[in-house]
Each structure stands twice: as structure tokens, then as C-alpha cells.
mmCIF file of C-alpha atoms in Angstrom:
data_model
loop_
_atom_site.group_PDB
_atom_site.id
_atom_site.type_symbol
_atom_site.label_atom_id
_atom_site.label_comp_id
_atom_site.label_asym_id
_atom_site.label_seq_id
_atom_site.Cartn_x
_atom_site.Cartn_y
_atom_site.Cartn_z
ATOM 1 C CA MET A 1 -38.753 2.143 7.974
ATOM 2 C CA LYS A 2 -35.789 5.799 9.085
ATOM 3 C CA ILE A 3 -35.772 3.381 11.787
ATOM 4 C CA ILE A 4 -34.708 0.232 10.386
ATOM 5 C CA SER A 5 -32.681 1.930 8.116
ATOM 6 C CA VAL A 6 -31.008 3.681 10.645
ATOM 7 C CA ALA A 7 -30.416 0.545 12.922
ATOM 8 C CA PHE A 8 -29.413 -1.826 9.923
ATOM 9 C CA LEU A 9 -26.966 1.068 8.942
ATOM 10 C CA LEU A 10 -25.184 1.315 12.737
ATOM 11 C CA LEU A 11 -25.176 -2.657 13.275
ATOM 12 C CA SER A 12 -23.479 -2.720 10.221
ATOM 13 C CA PHE A 13 -20.809 0.005 10.656
ATOM 14 C CA PRO A 14 -18.153 -2.392 13.355
ATOM 15 C CA ALA A 15 -18.767 -5.096 10.408
ATOM 16 C CA ILE A 16 -17.160 -2.655 7.575
ATOM 17 C CA ALA A 17 -14.425 -1.639 10.765
ATOM 18 C CA LYS A 18 -13.924 -4.984 10.432
ATOM 19 C CA ASP A 19 -12.499 -5.420 7.749
ATOM 20 C CA GLN A 20 -10.241 -1.843 7.439
ATOM 21 C CA ILE A 21 -8.293 -3.676 9.777
ATOM 22 C CA LEU A 22 -4.564 -4.161 8.916
ATOM 23 C CA THR A 23 -3.087 -7.410 10.909
ATOM 24 C CA LEU A 24 1.207 -6.900 10.801
ATOM 25 C CA PRO A 25 0.396 -10.434 8.425
ATOM 26 C CA GLU A 26 -1.025 -8.646 5.499
ATOM 27 C CA LEU A 27 1.316 -5.712 6.044
ATOM 28 C CA GLN A 28 4.282 -8.057 6.105
ATOM 29 C CA THR A 29 3.220 -9.876 2.268
ATOM 30 C CA LEU A 30 2.673 -6.037 1.172
ATOM 31 C CA TYR A 31 6.599 -4.805 2.023
ATOM 32 C CA ASP A 32 7.556 -8.260 0.737
ATOM 33 C CA LYS A 33 5.759 -8.982 -1.435
ATOM 34 C CA LEU A 34 5.446 -4.843 -3.203
ATOM 35 C CA ASN A 35 6.718 -4.963 -6.873
ATOM 36 C CA ILE A 36 8.482 -1.616 -7.026
ATOM 37 C CA SER A 37 9.266 -1.958 -10.376
ATOM 38 C CA THR A 38 4.974 -1.409 -11.073
ATOM 39 C CA PHE A 39 4.746 2.437 -9.546
ATOM 40 C CA ARG A 40 6.626 5.266 -10.036
ATOM 41 C CA SER A 41 9.182 6.204 -6.467
ATOM 42 C CA SER A 42 12.927 7.638 -6.359
ATOM 43 C CA LEU A 43 14.300 3.931 -5.905
ATOM 44 C CA MET A 44 13.726 3.867 -9.605
ATOM 45 C CA PRO A 45 17.226 5.185 -10.589
ATOM 46 C CA LYS A 46 18.433 2.790 -7.890
ATOM 47 C CA ARG A 47 16.781 -0.822 -9.110
ATOM 48 C CA THR A 48 18.141 -3.258 -11.246
ATOM 49 C CA LYS A 49 16.743 -6.578 -13.135
ATOM 50 C CA GLU A 50 17.326 -8.741 -10.061
ATOM 51 C CA MET A 51 15.604 -5.825 -7.811
ATOM 52 C CA VAL A 52 11.683 -6.757 -7.386
ATOM 53 C CA TYR A 53 10.150 -6.043 -4.500
ATOM 54 C CA LEU A 54 11.382 -3.391 -2.317
ATOM 55 C CA ARG A 55 12.173 -6.025 0.791
ATOM 56 C CA GLN A 56 15.232 -5.805 -2.451
ATOM 57 C CA ALA A 57 16.194 -1.931 -2.135
ATOM 58 C CA GLY A 58 19.052 -2.754 0.738
ATOM 59 C CA LEU A 59 17.086 -0.350 3.310
ATOM 60 C CA PRO A 60 16.430 -0.660 6.479
ATOM 61 C CA ALA A 61 13.530 -2.978 8.022
ATOM 62 C CA PRO A 62 10.045 -1.757 8.262
ATOM 63 C CA GLU A 63 8.484 0.157 10.905
ATOM 64 C CA TYR A 64 5.105 -1.401 10.910
ATOM 65 C CA PHE A 65 1.685 1.653 12.292
ATOM 66 C CA SER A 66 -1.809 0.262 12.347
ATOM 67 C CA ASN A 67 -2.651 0.459 8.700
ATOM 68 C CA GLY A 68 0.981 0.919 6.635
ATOM 69 C CA PHE A 69 4.767 1.201 6.932
ATOM 70 C CA SER A 70 7.507 3.525 7.026
ATOM 71 C CA LEU A 71 11.272 2.188 5.727
ATOM 72 C CA GLU A 72 13.951 5.639 6.591
ATOM 73 C CA ASN A 73 18.424 5.430 5.825
ATOM 74 C CA ASN A 74 19.943 8.705 6.322
ATOM 75 C CA ASP A 75 18.396 9.377 2.728
ATOM 76 C CA TRP A 76 15.344 8.571 2.388
ATOM 77 C CA ILE A 77 12.053 8.278 3.701
ATOM 78 C CA TYR A 78 9.166 5.666 1.441
ATOM 79 C CA THR A 79 5.645 5.691 4.107
ATOM 80 C CA PHE A 80 2.981 2.887 2.529
ATOM 81 C CA SER A 81 -0.426 4.342 3.934
ATOM 82 C CA VAL A 82 -3.272 1.430 3.894
ATOM 83 C CA ILE A 83 -6.467 4.419 2.909
ATOM 84 C CA GLU A 84 -8.776 1.024 1.647
ATOM 85 C CA LYS A 85 -8.905 -2.649 1.142
ATOM 86 C CA LYS A 86 -11.449 -3.482 -1.114
ATOM 87 C CA ASP A 87 -12.204 -5.597 -4.581
ATOM 88 C CA LYS A 88 -11.897 -2.155 -6.582
ATOM 89 C CA ASN A 89 -12.072 -3.914 -9.673
ATOM 90 C CA ARG A 90 -14.470 -5.618 -9.061
ATOM 91 C CA ASP A 91 -11.886 -9.199 -9.788
ATOM 92 C CA GLY A 92 -13.023 -10.872 -6.581
ATOM 93 C CA VAL A 93 -9.972 -10.431 -5.647
ATOM 94 C CA VAL A 94 -9.473 -7.677 -2.692
ATOM 95 C CA ASP A 95 -7.571 -4.697 -3.667
ATOM 96 C CA TYR A 96 -4.978 -2.269 -1.637
ATOM 97 C CA THR A 97 -5.951 1.451 -1.918
ATOM 98 C CA ILE A 98 -2.006 2.982 -0.711
ATOM 99 C CA CYS A 99 -1.357 6.277 -0.469
ATOM 100 C CA PHE A 100 2.462 6.417 -1.012
ATOM 101 C CA SER A 101 5.525 8.661 -0.393
ATOM 102 C CA ASP A 102 8.199 9.606 -0.891
ATOM 103 C CA LYS A 103 10.877 11.910 0.847
ATOM 104 C CA SER A 104 14.338 13.079 1.452
ATOM 105 C CA LYS A 105 15.755 14.013 3.909
ATOM 106 C CA THR A 106 18.633 15.779 2.396
ATOM 107 C CA GLY A 107 16.553 17.553 -0.524
ATOM 108 C CA THR A 108 14.040 19.497 -1.419
ATOM 109 C CA TYR A 109 11.489 16.497 -3.187
ATOM 110 C CA HIS A 110 8.759 14.970 -2.297
ATOM 111 C CA SER A 111 6.037 12.669 -3.668
ATOM 112 C CA VAL A 112 2.210 11.505 -2.538
ATOM 113 C CA GLN A 113 0.783 9.625 -4.205
ATOM 114 C CA PRO A 114 -2.736 6.958 -4.329
ATOM 115 C CA MET A 115 -2.404 3.745 -5.492
ATOM 116 C CA LEU A 116 -3.718 0.063 -6.474
ATOM 117 C CA ILE A 117 -2.537 -1.839 -5.254
ATOM 118 C CA SER A 118 -3.542 -6.289 -6.318
ATOM 119 C CA PRO A 119 -1.432 -9.160 -5.920
ATOM 120 C CA LEU A 120 -1.848 -10.569 -9.408
ATOM 121 C CA GLY A 121 1.127 -11.216 -10.068
ATOM 122 C CA ILE A 122 3.770 -13.742 -10.680
ATOM 123 C CA ASP A 123 3.704 -15.376 -7.187
ATOM 124 C CA GLY A 124 1.223 -13.180 -5.960
ATOM 125 C CA GLN A 125 3.184 -10.157 -5.620
ATOM 126 C CA PHE A 126 1.730 -7.019 -5.818
ATOM 127 C CA ILE A 127 1.280 -4.768 -8.802
ATOM 128 C CA ALA A 128 0.498 -0.893 -9.090
ATOM 129 C CA LEU A 129 -2.716 -0.720 -11.334
ATOM 130 C CA SER A 130 -3.317 1.461 -14.136
ATOM 131 C CA PHE A 131 -6.726 3.175 -11.597
ATOM 132 C CA THR A 132 -8.215 6.567 -10.234
ATOM 133 C CA VAL A 133 -7.981 5.667 -6.560
ATOM 134 C CA ASP A 134 -9.026 8.923 -4.491
ATOM 135 C CA GLY A 135 -6.735 9.827 -1.141
ATOM 136 C CA CYS A 136 -3.972 11.107 -0.691
#
């Protein structure tokens, strides 16, 4: 029985790992549809009523990497790293556990926070949910 269990785990690992791989279109959608009004960050004081999405924040284009993206200007570095892609709250929709880093280049401010985002908003916008997540 132990041999069968071990064999099952070894054979299922690649399938589990494959689910965690993010494609460039997925990362671009996260960037395009992330509602920045649903989580705390240094972007809040700059936000206007019309500025809902991260892509509207007036930052340079994101640099994508295997599990996330970063945005950088003269004063700030924002990094969004996906820790897990899974239906965490069991509502039938894939959620993303994100590690968000908000770092000042000119001062000492540096915040790192885990958050759960889900495409539950209007037009599929990703909103941060009040949900306990581990990660960063």
C-alpha cells in the first residue's frame, strides 16, 4: 500500500506543479484588471476616483517574470509575486495568493503583504479579499 501511495504522489506532482505555472497572458490580465482600491498601498494617496486599475496608475510598463511582475519608477518599486493559484475560498473561481512588495527608493518605507485576489469584480476585475493567507 505504501508503494502505491508513494507512486501516486510522484506521478501527481508534475500535474500539481503545472497548475502553478503562470502564463504571460495570465500575468498581463492580473496587471490590467487588478483593482488597486481594494488593498492598502502607497498608491492610495495618488489614486483618483477614475483610477481603479493598476494599469491606470501612470507607472512604467511592468517587467514580467515567471511568477509575477514588477513596476518601477524613480521613487517606487512595486512587485507582485504569485505564491499560489487555487480556488482558496471554494467558490468555483481560481484565486491568486499574491505577495505584494511596496518599496520606496528614496525613503525607508517598505511594506510586504500577502493577499488573496480573485476575479469577482465588475468586468472580471481582480479584487483583494479579506482572507487570511500565508506566504510572504
